[in-house]
Coordinates of C-alpha atoms in Angstrom, one line a residue:
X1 CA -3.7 -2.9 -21.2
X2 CA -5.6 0.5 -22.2
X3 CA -8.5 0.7 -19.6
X4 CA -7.1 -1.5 -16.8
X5 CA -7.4 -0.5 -13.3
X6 CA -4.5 -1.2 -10.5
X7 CA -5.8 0.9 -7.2
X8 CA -3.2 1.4 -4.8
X9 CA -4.3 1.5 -1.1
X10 CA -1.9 2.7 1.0
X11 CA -1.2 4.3 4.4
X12 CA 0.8 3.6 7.6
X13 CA 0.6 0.0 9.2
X14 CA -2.5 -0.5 11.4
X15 CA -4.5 2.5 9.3
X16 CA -7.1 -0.1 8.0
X17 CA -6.3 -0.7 4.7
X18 CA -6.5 -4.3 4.6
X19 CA -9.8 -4.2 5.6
X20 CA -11.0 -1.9 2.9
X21 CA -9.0 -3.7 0.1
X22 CA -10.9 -7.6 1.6
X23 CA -14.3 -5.5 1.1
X24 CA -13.5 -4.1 -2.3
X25 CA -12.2 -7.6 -3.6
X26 CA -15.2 -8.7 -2.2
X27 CA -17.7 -6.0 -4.0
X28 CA -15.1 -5.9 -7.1
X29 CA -14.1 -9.4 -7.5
X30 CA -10.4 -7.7 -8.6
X31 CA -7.2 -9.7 -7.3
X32 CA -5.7 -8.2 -4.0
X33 CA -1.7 -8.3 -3.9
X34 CA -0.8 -7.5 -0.4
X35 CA 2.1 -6.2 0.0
X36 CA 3.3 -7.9 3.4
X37 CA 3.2 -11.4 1.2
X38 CA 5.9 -9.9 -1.1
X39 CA 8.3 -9.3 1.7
X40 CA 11.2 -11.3 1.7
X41 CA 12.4 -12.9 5.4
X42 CA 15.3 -10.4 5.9
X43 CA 12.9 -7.1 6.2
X44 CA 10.4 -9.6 7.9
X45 CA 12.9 -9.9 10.5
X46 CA 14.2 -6.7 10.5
X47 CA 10.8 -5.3 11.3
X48 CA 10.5 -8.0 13.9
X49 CA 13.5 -6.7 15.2
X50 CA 11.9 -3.1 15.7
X51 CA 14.1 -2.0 13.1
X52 CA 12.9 0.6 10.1
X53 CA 13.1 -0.5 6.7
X54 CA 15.8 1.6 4.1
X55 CA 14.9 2.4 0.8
X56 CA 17.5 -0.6 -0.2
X57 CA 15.5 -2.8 1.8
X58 CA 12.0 -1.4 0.2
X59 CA 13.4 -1.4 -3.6
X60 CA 13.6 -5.2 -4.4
X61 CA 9.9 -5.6 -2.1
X62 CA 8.5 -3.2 -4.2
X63 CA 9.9 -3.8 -7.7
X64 CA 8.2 -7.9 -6.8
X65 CA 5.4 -6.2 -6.1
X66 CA 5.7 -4.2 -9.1
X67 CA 5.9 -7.1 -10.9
X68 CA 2.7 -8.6 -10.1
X69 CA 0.8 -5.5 -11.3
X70 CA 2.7 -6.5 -14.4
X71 CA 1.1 -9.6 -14.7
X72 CA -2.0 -8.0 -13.8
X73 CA -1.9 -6.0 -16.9
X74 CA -1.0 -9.0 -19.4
X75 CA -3.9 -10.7 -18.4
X76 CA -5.8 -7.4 -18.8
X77 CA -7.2 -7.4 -15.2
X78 CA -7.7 -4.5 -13.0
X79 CA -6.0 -5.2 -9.4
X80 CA -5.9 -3.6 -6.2
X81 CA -2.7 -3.1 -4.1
X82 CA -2.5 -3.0 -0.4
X83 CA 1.0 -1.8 1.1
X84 CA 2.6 1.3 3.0
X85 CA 3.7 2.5 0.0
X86 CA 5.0 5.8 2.0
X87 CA 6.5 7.8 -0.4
X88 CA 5.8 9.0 -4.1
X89 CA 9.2 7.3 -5.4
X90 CA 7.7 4.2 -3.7
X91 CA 4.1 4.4 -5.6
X92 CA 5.8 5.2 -9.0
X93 CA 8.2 2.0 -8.4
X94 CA 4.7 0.2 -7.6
X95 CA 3.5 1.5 -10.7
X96 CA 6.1 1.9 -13.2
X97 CA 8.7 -0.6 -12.0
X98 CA 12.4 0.7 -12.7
X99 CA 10.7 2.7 -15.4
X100 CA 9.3 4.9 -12.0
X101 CA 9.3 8.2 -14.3
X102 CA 7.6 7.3 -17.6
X103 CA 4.2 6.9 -17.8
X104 CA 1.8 4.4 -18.1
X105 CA -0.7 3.4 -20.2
X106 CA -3.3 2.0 -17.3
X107 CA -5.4 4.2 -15.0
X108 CA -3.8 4.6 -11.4
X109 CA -5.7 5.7 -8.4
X110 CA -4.6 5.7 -4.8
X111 CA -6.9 5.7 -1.8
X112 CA -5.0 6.9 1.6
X113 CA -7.0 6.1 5.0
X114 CA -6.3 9.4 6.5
X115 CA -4.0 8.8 9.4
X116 CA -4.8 9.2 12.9
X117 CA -1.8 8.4 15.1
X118 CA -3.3 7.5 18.9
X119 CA -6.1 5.2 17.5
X120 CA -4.2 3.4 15.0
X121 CA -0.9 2.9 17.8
X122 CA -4.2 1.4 19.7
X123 CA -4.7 -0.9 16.9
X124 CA -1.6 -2.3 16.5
X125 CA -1.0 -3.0 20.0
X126 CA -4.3 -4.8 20.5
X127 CA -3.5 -6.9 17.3
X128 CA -1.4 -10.3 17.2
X129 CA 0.7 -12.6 14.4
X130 CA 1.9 -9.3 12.9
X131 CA 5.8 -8.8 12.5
X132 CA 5.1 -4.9 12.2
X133 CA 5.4 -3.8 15.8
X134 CA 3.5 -0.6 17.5
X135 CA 7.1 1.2 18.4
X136 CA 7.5 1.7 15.0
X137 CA 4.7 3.4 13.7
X138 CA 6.4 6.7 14.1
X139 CA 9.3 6.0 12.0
X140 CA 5.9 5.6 9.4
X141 CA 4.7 8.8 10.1
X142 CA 8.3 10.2 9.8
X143 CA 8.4 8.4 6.0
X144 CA 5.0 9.0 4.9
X145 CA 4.7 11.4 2.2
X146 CA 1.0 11.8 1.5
X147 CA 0.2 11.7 -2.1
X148 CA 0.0 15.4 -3.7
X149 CA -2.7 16.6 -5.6
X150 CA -1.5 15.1 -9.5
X151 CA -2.1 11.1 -8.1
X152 CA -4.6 11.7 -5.2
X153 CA -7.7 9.5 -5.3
X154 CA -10.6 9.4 -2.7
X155 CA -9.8 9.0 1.0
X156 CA -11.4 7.2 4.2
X157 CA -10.8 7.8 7.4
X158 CA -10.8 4.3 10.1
X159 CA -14.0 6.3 11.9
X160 CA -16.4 5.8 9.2
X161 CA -18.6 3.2 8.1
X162 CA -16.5 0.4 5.9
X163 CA -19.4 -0.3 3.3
X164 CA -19.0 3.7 2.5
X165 CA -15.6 3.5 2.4
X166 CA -15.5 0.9 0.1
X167 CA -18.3 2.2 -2.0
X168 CA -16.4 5.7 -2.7
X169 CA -13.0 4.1 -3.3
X170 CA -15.2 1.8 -5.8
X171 CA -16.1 4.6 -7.5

């Protein structure tokens, strides 16, 4: 799997990410794996509940999630992750799998809408269907560890245009 591609897109809920992974599939034609999909009904509920996720609750989410970068990578095609993916243990598990400290042989890139507290809390509240509720985007702030400088990729902010976004994550 030398050369493949698996972009990570992550940020708090309600930062926009979705939106710039459906353009990127879009301009890419790359498979998207969102992460709320891979979430099984007991953190569903739990962030229905207003209730934070643990890292027990995150591990077997991410290691599925994990798992279908795997497959990704046996069929030899570059993917693109959506999820909160908050901390750098999280991204390595997203990466690496239970292997979260060895390296790997594909190229990995994370894009992190920058985070602006007030307008995305506006966001979430005006949205509906969502299980993630507005009260808890602080407990994602509290979590959020942004990548450091060894796995930072490009970053967009929710302000700017989403055809440039897309085109420098693209890049």
């Amino acid at each position: 799997s030398q050369g493949i591609m698996i972009v990570i897109i992550m940020g708090v809920s309600g930062c926009g990410k979705y939106l710039v992974c459906e353009c990127l599939c879009l301009q890419l034609g790359w498979p998207l794996y969102e992460g709320d999909d891979f979430h099984p009904p007991e953190n569903i509920d739990k962030m229905a509940r207003g209730e934070a996720l643990t890292d027990q609750d995150r591990f077997p989410w991410l290691h599925k999630l994990h798992q279908a970068t795997v497959k990704a990578r046996r069929s030899s095609s570059d993917a693109i992750v959506v999820c909160s993916a908050l901390k750098r243990l999280y991204r390595l598990i997203l990466l690496h799998g239970r292997q979260a400290l060895t390296s790997s042989s594909c190229t990995e890139r994370e894009a992190l809408p920058p985070s602006l507290p007030g307008l995305i809390h506006q966001r979430m509240v005006a949205r509906s269907g969502h299980y993630m509720r507005a009260d808890m985007l602080q407990s994602q702030f509290s979590a959020l560890e942004p990548p450091g400088a060894e796995e930072r990729g490009p970053q967009g902010s929710p302000l700017k245009g989403l055809p440039r976004e897309q085109t420098i994550i693209a890049q």
